[in-house]
Amino acid sequence: MIKKILIANRGEIACRVIKTAKMMGISTVAVYSEADANALHVKQADEAVCIGPASSKDSYLRGDLILQKAKELNVDAIHPGYGFLSENAKFAEACALQGIIFIGPTIEAIKAMGSKSAAKQIMQKAGVPLVPGYHGDDQNPDLIKKSANEMGYPVLLKATAGGGGKGMRQVWSEAEFNDALAAAKREAMSSFSDDKMLVEKYLTEPRHVEIQVFCDNHENGVYLFERDCSIQRRHQKVIEEAPAPNMSDELRTHMGEAALKAAFAINYSGAGTVEFLLDTDGSFYFMEMNTRLQVEHPVTEMITGEDLVEWQIRVANNEKLPKTQSELKMHGHSFEARIYAEDPNNDFLPATGVLRLLKTPITNAKVRVDTGVEQGDEVSIYYDPMIAKLVVWGETREKALARLETCLQHYAIGGVTTNIDYLRRIAGSAPFKQAQLTTDFIERHNDTISTATNVDVDTYLPAIALGYLLSEQKGSEDDLRNTAWNTHDNYRSNLIHEDSIELLVNDKLHTIITSMTSPNTWVLDTISKQHIVSGSLTNDTLSFTVNGLKTKLPIMFNNAEISLFTPQGMLTAQIKAADLGEIGDDDHANSVVAPMNGTVVALLVKAGDKVVKGEQLIIVEAMKMEHSIKAPYDGTIAECFFNTGDLVSGGVPLIDITANDTE
Ligand code: ADP
């Protein structure tokens, strides 16, 4: 009987597991790195124990240490969450040796599915359909290339140890093959310490449809329907939904049964996901099986009403599955949007910083926010930059989607750049509404979804000016307990005090003449219009009335900047343009710079080389992903400042290029 669980993970998934454990009356132990000492999962657990420095390899990946703590604290079972040790057969084995239950499948099943190529061989034997390709042990590059040539391009190279889209490259012609193989191998080596590759036919318009399976130790198995995860960027899921739109009951049964066949082929137990590519003609192919709980499991919970973590714990307790196939029913539609600290306007580079403002939509039975952070927490460089998962439910896809859009409008995050606006643009786009789901959705509709939404400045400028006036007033109240209001005789004598504010928004300077007419009420004159505004500031919220219309919006003050979180997105104004000069220095005006902190993994040019616009110059690895930095124009390399292996900080010049004369 499991009475105490240690969660060998952090962030939202640790909090998610703690929630169900509490509901089941099971006590919880959190583990944390030094960087996470004050993290939400630590606060929520009954006990918490430090397992080392920030870097994952010294903490969350230290299976030995985690197990030692589990022993010391008399833990019955370890829940690994996803990522970190969740698919590590050695760790599962070590748990078994210590008599601690690993909440997951058997060691053999993890091993069998741990390599994409070995998994394919097993599935082939079991009669599960596969994408045509080469997944053999012989890694001779010429052999891999030969099978690619025979299959015909495009092909997809995949690291057999891969996950999260890492170590994966599309290859569109034989000419690109060698470079792509080298890059995929490098990425695989740095992410998984294993550069074994497989190659398969690249389907150009597939959907990613995956089946949630569950098995117990009593030979029972069910599938909890499917999730459509076709909305991906660089093979990483962005928005997921359940059920998959336009899926016939017949196809659902067919795929569900194929997934169970896959699970039974490896004597599966616990939660698993069988990922398929679904082609336009309705044929589907096994891609891989994830032997753990998936990030996107909440959409399945929303449409089935089941708690998958509870199922995991019950199966680990040797109980039978809570339901049979015929007892499982789907109801309604659910979406999950992954909110990341990243910059969609700068190649989606992971963003870091303190979450100075964090307001989520109101949660209820139809809206769920799974997160591991609170306002004031820091998003650091050490871990995955996911901030939260926003999960919604509706009776139909249309209703669920409308709810997703509203909730994204009410999600306000300040201090760290996020993808919220980007998610809104996807959710609001016509092809998404029409469920035109293919894995190349984002590339295909890039023009529609990558254009930043413009917040209507004229509508919200008066509110920002009001926010500024109220904060100034509050500041002087706090400082002096003696406000301008109290000391000025102007109002009392009916001489209205006039002032002016200069706000810089999107590179445009707006001058606003302000006159206070009564406490907390001003008349604002912009060039085009006069507004009467009034309001108050409490807990990062500006409650305001502009020309009689009352609204409440989150607001954030940061030195000379004010950000207002409007339903159209965030609007930031800088106060007084005069203070904002001197941006950067000109010494390296001809340089390409490091996009973020990282390591140089390949320097492809040297001083004196002639380069053409778009040519790869240097590859920097950051957050386990390679970022290829290309020549911004034709020119000659003047100087390279770093070598392979060097650590670089975000923003430093990497290479100087002298542009060719344009004459
Ligand atoms: P990872 O384990 O790294 O996430 P997967 O094998 O699950 O890698 O593939 C991730 C995504 O890559 C899929 O969801 C799909 O969009 C795309 N993909 C994988 N294999 C193919 C293929 N053969 N043809 C087209 N797209 C593919």
XYZ file of C-alpha atoms and ligand atoms in Angstrom:
690
model
C 0.000 0.000 0.000
C 1.497 3.330 -1.058
C 1.360 5.798 1.822
C 4.184 8.134 0.955
C 5.394 9.279 -2.467
C 8.540 11.140 -3.423
C 8.209 13.177 -6.579
C 11.491 13.104 -8.485
C 10.702 16.211 -10.491
C 10.037 19.941 -10.260
C 7.708 22.599 -11.649
C 4.161 22.053 -12.764
C 4.298 18.263 -12.961
C 5.576 17.962 -9.386
C 2.668 20.170 -8.252
C 0.265 18.132 -10.390
C 1.297 14.844 -8.744
C 1.188 16.374 -5.243
C -2.400 17.481 -5.867
C -3.653 13.961 -6.585
C -1.542 12.378 -3.850
C -3.122 14.777 -1.328
C -6.569 13.949 -2.637
C -5.790 10.243 -2.093
C -4.494 10.829 1.426
C -0.919 9.980 0.471
C 1.904 12.070 1.964
C 4.387 13.688 -0.355
C 8.089 14.441 -0.445
C 9.449 17.023 -2.868
C 13.051 17.133 -3.998
C 14.636 20.414 -5.018
C 17.821 21.934 -6.326
C 19.423 24.932 -4.637
C 17.812 27.153 -7.298
C 14.361 25.825 -6.376
C 14.504 26.183 -2.579
C 11.442 28.457 -2.570
C 9.617 26.853 -5.478
C 5.911 26.087 -5.397
C 6.357 22.293 -5.434
C 8.547 22.588 -2.325
C 5.885 24.645 -0.541
C 3.097 22.249 -1.502
C 4.734 18.988 -0.420
C 4.554 17.676 3.141
C 8.335 17.327 3.240
C 11.041 18.613 0.921
C 14.679 17.738 0.599
C 17.536 19.465 -1.222
C 19.388 17.279 -3.695
C 22.122 19.572 -4.986
C 23.070 22.551 -7.119
C 20.925 24.161 -9.799
C 22.181 22.260 -12.796
C 19.852 19.293 -13.515
C 22.696 16.858 -13.867
C 23.772 17.668 -10.301
C 20.251 17.521 -8.857
C 17.108 16.280 -10.644
C 19.121 13.744 -12.624
C 20.965 12.408 -9.552
C 18.991 9.168 -9.302
C 21.383 7.772 -6.696
C 20.933 10.701 -4.347
C 17.179 10.861 -4.834
C 16.921 7.187 -3.991
C 19.069 7.644 -0.904
C 16.762 10.422 0.326
C 13.726 8.264 -0.462
C 15.173 5.501 1.731
C 15.991 7.899 4.561
C 12.476 9.305 4.506
C 10.742 5.909 4.321
C 9.105 6.569 1.004
C 7.018 3.773 -0.548
C 7.021 4.960 -4.141
C 8.689 7.446 -6.494
C 6.746 9.316 -9.151
C 9.169 10.515 -11.822
C 6.801 12.923 -13.669
C 7.974 13.456 -17.262
C 11.497 14.266 -18.447
C 14.443 13.857 -16.048
C 14.431 10.227 -14.778
C 10.987 9.245 -16.057
C 12.223 7.007 -18.855
C 15.474 5.951 -17.254
C 15.474 2.156 -16.971
C 18.552 2.159 -14.713
C 16.780 4.373 -12.228
C 13.662 2.191 -12.285
C 15.924 -0.805 -11.696
C 17.699 0.885 -8.787
C 14.315 1.695 -7.216
C 13.303 -1.967 -7.458
C 16.573 -3.056 -5.839
C 15.866 -0.754 -2.912
C 12.308 -2.039 -2.577
C 10.780 1.266 -3.648
C 7.969 1.277 -6.204
C 8.776 3.191 -9.391
C 5.459 4.644 -10.596
C 5.800 3.656 -14.215
C 6.018 0.598 -16.430
C 8.377 -2.344 -16.018
C 12.096 -1.916 -16.585
C 11.843 -4.122 -19.689
C 9.117 -1.926 -21.201
C 11.122 1.261 -20.617
C 14.174 -0.351 -22.186
C 12.194 -1.681 -25.130
C 10.778 1.756 -25.970
C 13.887 3.746 -24.945
C 15.389 3.480 -28.373
C 13.199 4.606 -31.250
C 14.856 2.104 -33.574
C 14.527 -0.904 -31.228
C 10.913 0.103 -30.565
C 10.219 0.052 -34.291
C 11.627 -3.421 -34.606
C 9.319 -4.665 -31.819
C 6.279 -2.952 -33.331
C 7.051 -4.336 -36.755
C 6.967 -7.849 -35.270
C 3.708 -7.095 -33.454
C 2.118 -5.976 -36.724
C 1.750 -2.278 -35.805
C 2.079 -0.144 -38.986
C 5.417 1.771 -39.329
C 6.640 4.686 -41.478
C 8.968 3.223 -44.124
C 12.599 3.753 -43.148
C 15.929 2.411 -41.927
C 16.290 1.735 -38.225
C 19.161 -0.702 -38.123
C 22.180 -0.899 -35.836
C 24.772 -0.370 -38.583
C 25.455 3.371 -38.395
C 27.718 3.704 -41.424
C 26.775 7.178 -42.787
C 26.951 5.890 -46.374
C 24.451 3.166 -45.532
C 22.053 5.636 -43.912
C 22.419 7.931 -46.910
C 21.864 5.057 -49.315
C 18.573 4.136 -47.669
C 17.531 7.802 -47.765
C 18.333 7.932 -51.483
C 16.365 4.750 -52.088
C 13.344 5.977 -50.139
C 13.431 9.282 -51.976
C 13.439 12.752 -50.422
C 12.222 14.332 -48.217
C 13.413 12.134 -45.344
C 13.628 12.703 -41.616
C 16.716 11.926 -39.538
C 15.985 11.109 -35.908
C 18.195 10.390 -32.939
C 17.155 6.940 -31.754
C 17.546 8.137 -28.158
C 15.695 11.343 -29.063
C 12.852 13.251 -27.543
C 11.430 16.760 -27.613
C 12.296 17.139 -31.287
C 16.011 17.233 -30.516
C 18.467 15.517 -32.802
C 15.935 15.621 -35.618
C 16.488 17.047 -39.123
C 14.415 17.145 -42.285
C 16.445 16.536 -45.409
C 15.024 17.658 -48.704
C 17.745 16.506 -51.107
C 20.827 14.320 -51.282
C 23.007 17.446 -51.412
C 21.893 18.459 -47.893
C 22.242 15.001 -46.423
C 25.794 15.032 -45.023
C 25.479 18.406 -43.258
C 22.098 17.465 -41.818
C 23.395 14.140 -40.508
C 26.393 15.843 -38.867
C 24.193 18.496 -37.218
C 21.598 15.973 -36.003
C 24.353 13.778 -34.565
C 25.969 16.742 -32.780
C 22.655 17.763 -31.237
C 21.868 14.164 -30.261
C 25.278 13.721 -28.670
C 24.954 16.858 -26.560
C 21.342 16.133 -25.543
C 21.385 12.372 -25.030
C 25.109 11.401 -25.106
C 24.165 9.066 -27.924
C 24.288 9.955 -31.613
C 22.748 6.843 -33.118
C 20.382 7.784 -35.949
C 17.477 6.364 -37.862
C 16.022 7.705 -41.061
C 12.445 7.529 -42.269
C 10.241 8.819 -45.026
C 9.154 12.371 -44.209
C 5.394 12.655 -44.598
C 4.590 16.161 -45.789
C 1.064 16.671 -44.478
C 0.504 14.333 -41.552
C -1.300 14.909 -38.298
C 0.206 13.881 -34.991
C -2.441 11.796 -33.262
C -1.519 9.924 -30.112
C -3.424 7.385 -28.069
C -3.429 7.337 -24.279
C -3.176 3.768 -23.088
C -3.330 2.319 -19.594
C -2.566 -1.218 -18.468
C -2.530 -2.874 -15.057
C -0.640 -5.869 -13.696
C -3.659 -8.128 -14.217
C -3.591 -8.253 -18.016
C -6.137 -5.484 -18.467
C -5.583 -2.678 -20.910
C -7.695 0.230 -22.152
C -7.209 3.272 -24.351
C -8.483 6.645 -23.202
C -8.990 7.924 -26.725
C -6.722 10.258 -28.626
C -5.087 13.669 -28.569
C -4.284 15.693 -31.650
C -0.881 17.346 -31.208
C -0.355 18.574 -34.746
C 0.255 22.186 -33.764
C 4.011 22.020 -33.348
C 6.982 24.286 -33.778
C 10.212 22.546 -34.610
C 8.552 19.254 -33.671
C 7.616 20.522 -30.227
C 3.962 20.618 -29.274
C 2.402 24.054 -28.843
C -1.366 23.470 -28.576
C -2.931 20.040 -28.064
C -6.545 18.977 -28.125
C -8.800 16.021 -27.459
C -10.579 14.451 -29.174
C -8.916 14.812 -32.596
C -11.264 16.784 -34.862
C -12.900 14.945 -37.755
C -11.958 11.524 -36.456
C -14.464 8.800 -37.251
C -15.415 6.330 -34.512
C -14.144 3.595 -36.750
C -10.675 5.143 -37.094
C -10.599 5.885 -33.354
C -11.282 2.230 -32.549
C -8.770 1.098 -35.133
C -5.996 3.348 -33.749
C -6.923 2.591 -30.141
C -6.654 -1.123 -30.790
C -3.333 -0.719 -32.618
C -2.017 1.242 -29.613
C -3.116 -1.489 -27.220
C -1.443 -4.047 -29.448
C 1.758 -2.007 -29.075
C 1.359 -1.892 -25.289
C 0.613 -5.619 -24.962
C 3.650 -6.393 -27.156
C 5.855 -5.159 -24.303
C 3.725 -6.340 -21.337
C 2.940 -2.783 -20.484
C 1.751 -1.512 -17.120
C 0.712 2.025 -16.134
C 0.247 5.124 -18.306
C 1.677 5.171 -21.791
C 1.230 7.083 -25.005
C 1.491 5.600 -28.436
C 2.256 8.301 -30.979
C 1.105 7.916 -34.554
C 1.358 9.952 -37.710
C -2.016 10.067 -39.414
C -1.748 10.598 -43.156
C -4.264 12.414 -45.344
C -5.666 9.129 -46.658
C -6.457 7.826 -43.149
C -3.450 5.498 -42.914
C -1.532 5.792 -39.675
C 1.975 4.834 -38.649
C 3.595 4.136 -35.281
C 6.186 6.752 -34.356
C 7.130 5.967 -30.794
C 5.744 5.037 -27.423
C 6.336 7.262 -24.407
C 6.439 5.174 -21.277
C 5.312 7.873 -18.860
C 2.683 10.507 -18.245
C 2.671 13.099 -21.060
C 2.746 16.867 -20.637
C -0.605 17.053 -22.423
C -2.414 14.420 -20.304
C -4.870 17.045 -18.893
C -6.863 17.249 -22.149
C -7.608 13.532 -21.795
C -8.613 14.079 -18.175
C -10.957 16.874 -19.228
C -12.842 14.791 -21.792
C -12.953 11.545 -19.779
C -13.356 12.947 -16.267
C -10.623 10.576 -15.049
C -7.549 11.494 -12.990
C -4.629 9.833 -14.750
C -2.214 10.346 -11.861
C -4.676 8.533 -9.602
C -4.829 5.699 -12.129
C -1.016 5.562 -12.150
C -0.854 5.318 -8.365
C -3.586 2.675 -8.215
C -1.867 0.552 -10.851
C 1.438 0.936 -8.981
C -0.470 -0.303 -5.912
C -1.263 -3.423 -7.901
C -4.949 -2.583 -8.175
C -7.013 -3.305 -11.260
C -7.734 -0.480 -13.745
C -10.573 1.657 -12.390
C -12.608 1.276 -15.603
C -13.070 -1.088 -18.511
C -13.060 0.043 -22.134
C -16.835 0.070 -22.392
C -17.148 2.147 -19.206
C -14.939 4.899 -20.617
C -16.770 7.722 -22.375
C -15.628 10.954 -23.974
C -17.506 14.118 -23.289
C -16.950 17.516 -24.925
C -13.705 18.974 -26.182
C -10.521 20.187 -24.523
C -7.467 22.273 -25.477
C -4.123 22.759 -23.807
C -1.900 25.733 -24.626
C 1.678 25.639 -23.403
C 2.757 28.962 -22.009
C 6.487 29.389 -22.412
C 9.061 31.967 -21.408
C 10.330 32.589 -24.917
C 10.440 35.347 -27.474
C 8.383 34.654 -30.592
C 9.803 37.844 -32.129
C 13.365 36.644 -31.683
C 13.435 33.130 -33.043
C 11.678 31.776 -29.924
C 14.788 32.067 -27.824
C 14.092 31.007 -24.263
C 13.569 34.025 -22.026
C 14.597 34.357 -18.406
C 13.823 36.790 -15.607
C 11.600 37.428 -12.637
C 7.838 36.994 -13.093
C 7.098 40.467 -11.800
C 3.434 40.175 -12.661
C 1.508 36.934 -12.992
C -2.252 36.871 -13.317
C -3.998 33.759 -14.552
C -7.578 33.480 -15.773
C -10.051 32.403 -13.098
C -9.961 28.624 -12.807
C -13.003 26.374 -12.414
C -14.276 23.029 -13.695
C -13.829 24.241 -17.269
C -10.549 26.133 -16.892
C -7.439 24.630 -15.387
C -3.981 26.157 -15.011
C -1.230 23.658 -14.237
C 1.816 25.569 -13.113
C 4.810 25.393 -10.822
C 5.461 29.107 -10.418
C 4.033 32.117 -8.612
C 4.412 35.863 -9.046
C 7.924 36.855 -7.964
C 9.524 33.543 -9.001
C 12.406 33.518 -11.406
C 12.463 31.684 -14.716
C 16.094 30.634 -14.857
C 18.348 29.258 -17.552
C 18.593 25.907 -15.803
C 15.283 24.266 -16.662
C 12.639 23.969 -19.320
C 11.107 27.418 -19.882
C 7.488 26.267 -19.633
C 5.597 28.565 -17.241
C 2.198 26.903 -17.268
C -0.309 24.821 -19.158
C -3.646 26.455 -19.774
C -6.301 23.776 -20.174
C -9.923 24.463 -21.093
C -13.053 22.425 -21.722
C -16.232 23.092 -23.704
C -19.202 21.048 -24.897
C -18.034 21.458 -28.480
C -14.724 22.345 -30.126
C -16.086 25.762 -30.979
C -17.061 26.519 -27.391
C -13.799 25.187 -25.990
C -11.849 27.296 -28.484
C -13.789 30.440 -27.610
C -12.953 29.769 -23.959
C -9.280 29.255 -24.798
C -9.177 32.617 -26.550
C -10.825 34.423 -23.640
C -8.533 32.781 -21.103
C -5.461 33.723 -23.106
C -6.715 37.305 -23.088
C -6.919 37.147 -19.316
C -3.469 35.676 -18.826
C -1.057 38.473 -17.914
C 2.639 37.880 -17.430
C 5.100 40.724 -16.971
C 8.834 40.763 -16.423
C 9.503 37.782 -18.681
C 8.757 37.607 -22.403
C 6.202 34.899 -23.186
C 4.445 33.304 -26.133
C 0.932 34.240 -24.914
C 0.197 36.616 -27.795
C 1.528 34.068 -30.233
C -0.781 31.390 -28.794
C -3.672 33.805 -29.129
C -2.885 34.389 -32.760
C -2.851 30.638 -33.435
C -6.076 30.070 -31.491
C -7.736 32.983 -33.249
C -6.615 32.107 -36.773
C -9.141 30.949 -39.357
C -7.320 27.709 -40.270
C -7.152 26.698 -36.599
C -10.840 27.437 -36.137
C -11.505 25.288 -39.175
C -9.317 22.526 -37.672
C -6.968 22.388 -40.634
C -4.524 20.452 -38.518
C -1.270 19.194 -39.987
C 2.146 19.115 -38.357
C 3.329 21.866 -40.716
C 0.451 24.142 -39.614
C 2.774 26.728 -38.070
C 5.131 26.873 -41.045
C 2.246 26.944 -43.483
C 0.395 29.763 -41.728
C 3.456 31.582 -40.504
C 2.478 34.889 -42.134
C -0.839 34.997 -40.309
C 0.408 33.931 -36.903
C 3.826 35.558 -36.715
C 2.617 39.119 -37.258
C 2.589 40.731 -33.830
C -0.837 42.012 -32.863
C -0.996 45.767 -32.628
C -2.710 46.992 -29.531
C -4.869 50.010 -30.278
C -2.702 52.724 -28.718
C -5.325 55.474 -28.852
C -7.729 53.348 -26.823
C -5.310 52.469 -24.054
C -2.984 55.476 -23.863
C -5.297 57.416 -21.541
C -5.347 54.421 -19.172
C -1.548 54.244 -19.149
C -1.353 57.993 -18.484
C -3.835 57.531 -15.636
C -1.776 54.635 -14.253
C 1.252 56.889 -14.275
C -0.563 59.752 -12.548
C -1.973 57.439 -9.873
C 1.399 55.796 -9.254
C 3.074 59.201 -8.959
C 0.430 60.278 -6.526
C 0.753 57.066 -4.559
C 4.546 57.406 -4.595
C 4.416 60.889 -3.166
C 1.780 59.838 -0.632
C 3.986 56.991 0.441
C 7.093 59.144 0.488
C 5.799 62.256 2.092
C 2.325 61.532 3.307
C 1.883 64.904 1.780
C 0.504 64.780 -1.724
C 0.455 67.355 -4.395
C -3.264 67.273 -3.860
C -2.962 68.286 -0.218
C -0.392 70.985 -0.726
C -1.796 72.575 -3.845
C -4.314 75.260 -3.327
C -5.013 75.215 -7.003
C -8.130 73.121 -6.961
C -9.623 74.791 -3.957
C -9.159 78.107 -5.614
C -10.521 76.618 -8.814
C -7.257 77.167 -10.622
C -6.693 73.819 -12.325
C -3.119 72.578 -12.158
C -1.842 71.597 -15.602
C 1.041 69.276 -16.316
C 2.318 67.269 -19.225
C 3.453 63.663 -19.629
C 5.511 62.277 -22.471
C 4.963 58.603 -23.254
C 6.954 56.707 -25.857
C 4.955 53.837 -27.367
C 6.213 51.761 -30.296
C 8.835 54.437 -31.095
C 6.247 57.206 -31.219
C 6.234 60.000 -28.660
C 2.842 61.053 -27.300
C 2.532 64.265 -25.329
C -0.461 64.426 -23.033
C -1.562 67.516 -21.152
C -3.102 66.578 -17.831
C -5.261 68.634 -15.521
C -6.591 67.319 -12.263
C -10.201 68.267 -11.727
C -11.014 66.369 -8.536
C -9.265 63.668 -6.483
C -8.166 60.832 -8.799
C -9.848 62.442 -11.798
C -8.048 64.129 -14.650
C -8.789 65.640 -18.008
C -6.249 64.382 -20.522
C -5.605 66.197 -23.764
C -3.944 64.276 -26.557
C -3.512 65.909 -29.930
C -6.629 64.257 -31.270
C -8.941 64.057 -28.325
C -9.849 65.040 -24.803
C -10.595 62.312 -22.246
C -11.968 62.415 -18.736
C -10.281 59.683 -16.728
C -10.484 58.501 -13.149
C -9.601 55.360 -11.255
C -7.544 53.596 -8.644
C -4.576 51.270 -8.348
C -4.635 48.136 -6.190
C -2.499 45.005 -6.289
C -1.168 45.355 -9.819
C -4.643 46.173 -11.131
C -5.706 49.469 -12.622
C -9.433 50.089 -12.254
C -10.284 52.968 -14.541
C -13.042 54.929 -16.155
C -12.312 56.609 -19.463
C -15.098 58.807 -20.770
C -17.603 56.902 -18.655
C -16.492 53.346 -19.544
C -15.278 51.322 -16.551
C -12.572 48.656 -17.002
C -10.056 46.736 -14.880
C -6.715 45.603 -16.279
C -3.434 44.297 -14.874
C -0.677 46.913 -14.910
C 3.037 46.726 -14.193
C 5.505 49.481 -13.338
C 9.162 48.922 -14.028
C 11.444 51.940 -13.600
C 10.560 54.227 -16.473
C 8.219 51.725 -18.115
C 4.533 51.018 -17.688
C 2.906 47.927 -19.190
C -0.838 47.537 -19.449
C -2.224 44.047 -20.164
C -5.088 44.724 -22.531
C -7.421 42.184 -24.155
C -5.456 42.856 -27.348
C -2.088 42.107 -25.727
C 0.503 43.975 -23.677
C 1.040 47.666 -24.330
C 4.239 49.158 -22.949
C 4.990 52.859 -22.682
C 8.242 54.467 -21.674
C 7.950 57.620 -19.676
C 9.821 60.610 -21.118
C 11.712 59.721 -24.207
C 14.630 61.959 -23.246
C 15.932 59.394 -20.750
C 16.146 56.649 -23.278
C 19.090 57.578 -25.497
C 22.384 55.727 -25.893
C 21.312 52.287 -26.853
C 24.301 49.991 -27.473
C 27.682 51.047 -28.781
C 28.794 51.376 -32.322
C 32.115 49.562 -32.075
C 30.625 46.312 -33.179
C 27.963 47.620 -35.496
C 29.142 45.072 -38.081
C 28.988 42.054 -35.784
C 26.708 39.121 -35.448
C 25.961 38.583 -31.778
C 25.197 35.595 -29.560
C 21.427 35.174 -29.266
C 21.737 34.088 -25.616
C 24.093 32.470 -23.139
C 25.494 29.299 -24.669
C 28.468 27.360 -26.025
C 30.046 27.635 -29.450
C 29.763 24.157 -30.967
C 31.041 24.932 -34.467
C 32.907 27.860 -35.990
C 32.462 27.566 -39.722
C 34.448 30.593 -40.974
C 37.763 32.356 -40.373
C 39.079 35.888 -40.865
C 39.424 36.725 -44.529
C 36.669 34.349 -45.714
C 34.164 35.751 -48.139
C 30.583 34.975 -47.144
C 27.219 35.451 -48.736
C 24.046 36.525 -46.997
C 22.381 33.588 -45.272
C 25.577 31.503 -45.050
C 26.064 29.692 -41.731
C 28.868 31.299 -39.743
C 28.816 29.839 -36.287
C 26.631 27.451 -34.297
C 25.839 28.203 -30.674
C 24.182 25.644 -28.465
C 21.873 26.975 -25.796
C 19.237 25.136 -23.765
C 20.327 21.956 -25.601
C 19.247 23.358 -28.974
C 21.570 24.445 -31.740
C 21.167 27.969 -33.054
C 22.780 28.556 -36.390
C 23.915 32.141 -36.880
C 23.965 33.268 -40.466
C 25.583 36.123 -42.375
C 23.178 39.084 -42.429
C 24.686 40.349 -45.719
C 27.410 39.540 -48.268
C 30.867 40.421 -46.968
C 34.264 39.401 -45.668
C 34.952 38.041 -42.197
C 37.038 40.638 -40.357
C 37.457 38.810 -37.058
C 36.099 35.849 -35.114
C 36.052 36.466 -31.376
C 35.433 32.914 -30.162
C 36.435 29.337 -30.842
C 34.601 26.019 -30.657
C 33.998 25.132 -27.030
C 33.969 28.738 -25.771
C 31.146 29.905 -23.537
C 29.444 33.052 -24.784
C 27.022 35.428 -23.113
C 23.848 36.595 -24.801
C 24.405 39.784 -26.821
C 28.206 39.617 -27.138
C 29.664 40.111 -30.618
C 30.754 36.780 -32.126
C 32.070 37.669 -35.560
C 32.776 40.968 -37.352
C 31.841 41.059 -41.025
C 32.763 43.849 -43.388
C 29.966 44.281 -45.880
C 30.769 44.205 -49.586
C 30.348 47.505 -51.344
C 26.812 47.694 -52.518
C 27.882 49.645 -55.613
P 10.446 13.350 -30.355
O 10.511 12.090 -29.554
O 11.774 14.019 -30.475
O 9.338 14.267 -29.937
P 8.883 12.099 -32.485
O 9.376 10.890 -33.157
O 7.810 11.954 -31.467
O 10.128 12.876 -31.834
O 8.405 13.148 -33.564
C 8.046 14.471 -33.236
C 7.277 15.120 -34.366
O 8.040 15.122 -35.566
C 5.995 14.435 -34.738
O 4.954 14.830 -33.925
C 5.807 14.866 -36.165
O 5.297 16.155 -36.241
C 7.193 14.934 -36.696
N 7.555 13.684 -37.389
C 8.136 12.600 -36.863
N 8.325 11.650 -37.779
C 7.860 12.146 -38.941
C 7.783 11.660 -40.300
N 8.254 10.478 -40.632
N 7.228 12.456 -41.229
C 6.767 13.682 -40.910
N 6.818 14.207 -39.675
C 7.356 13.452 -38.705
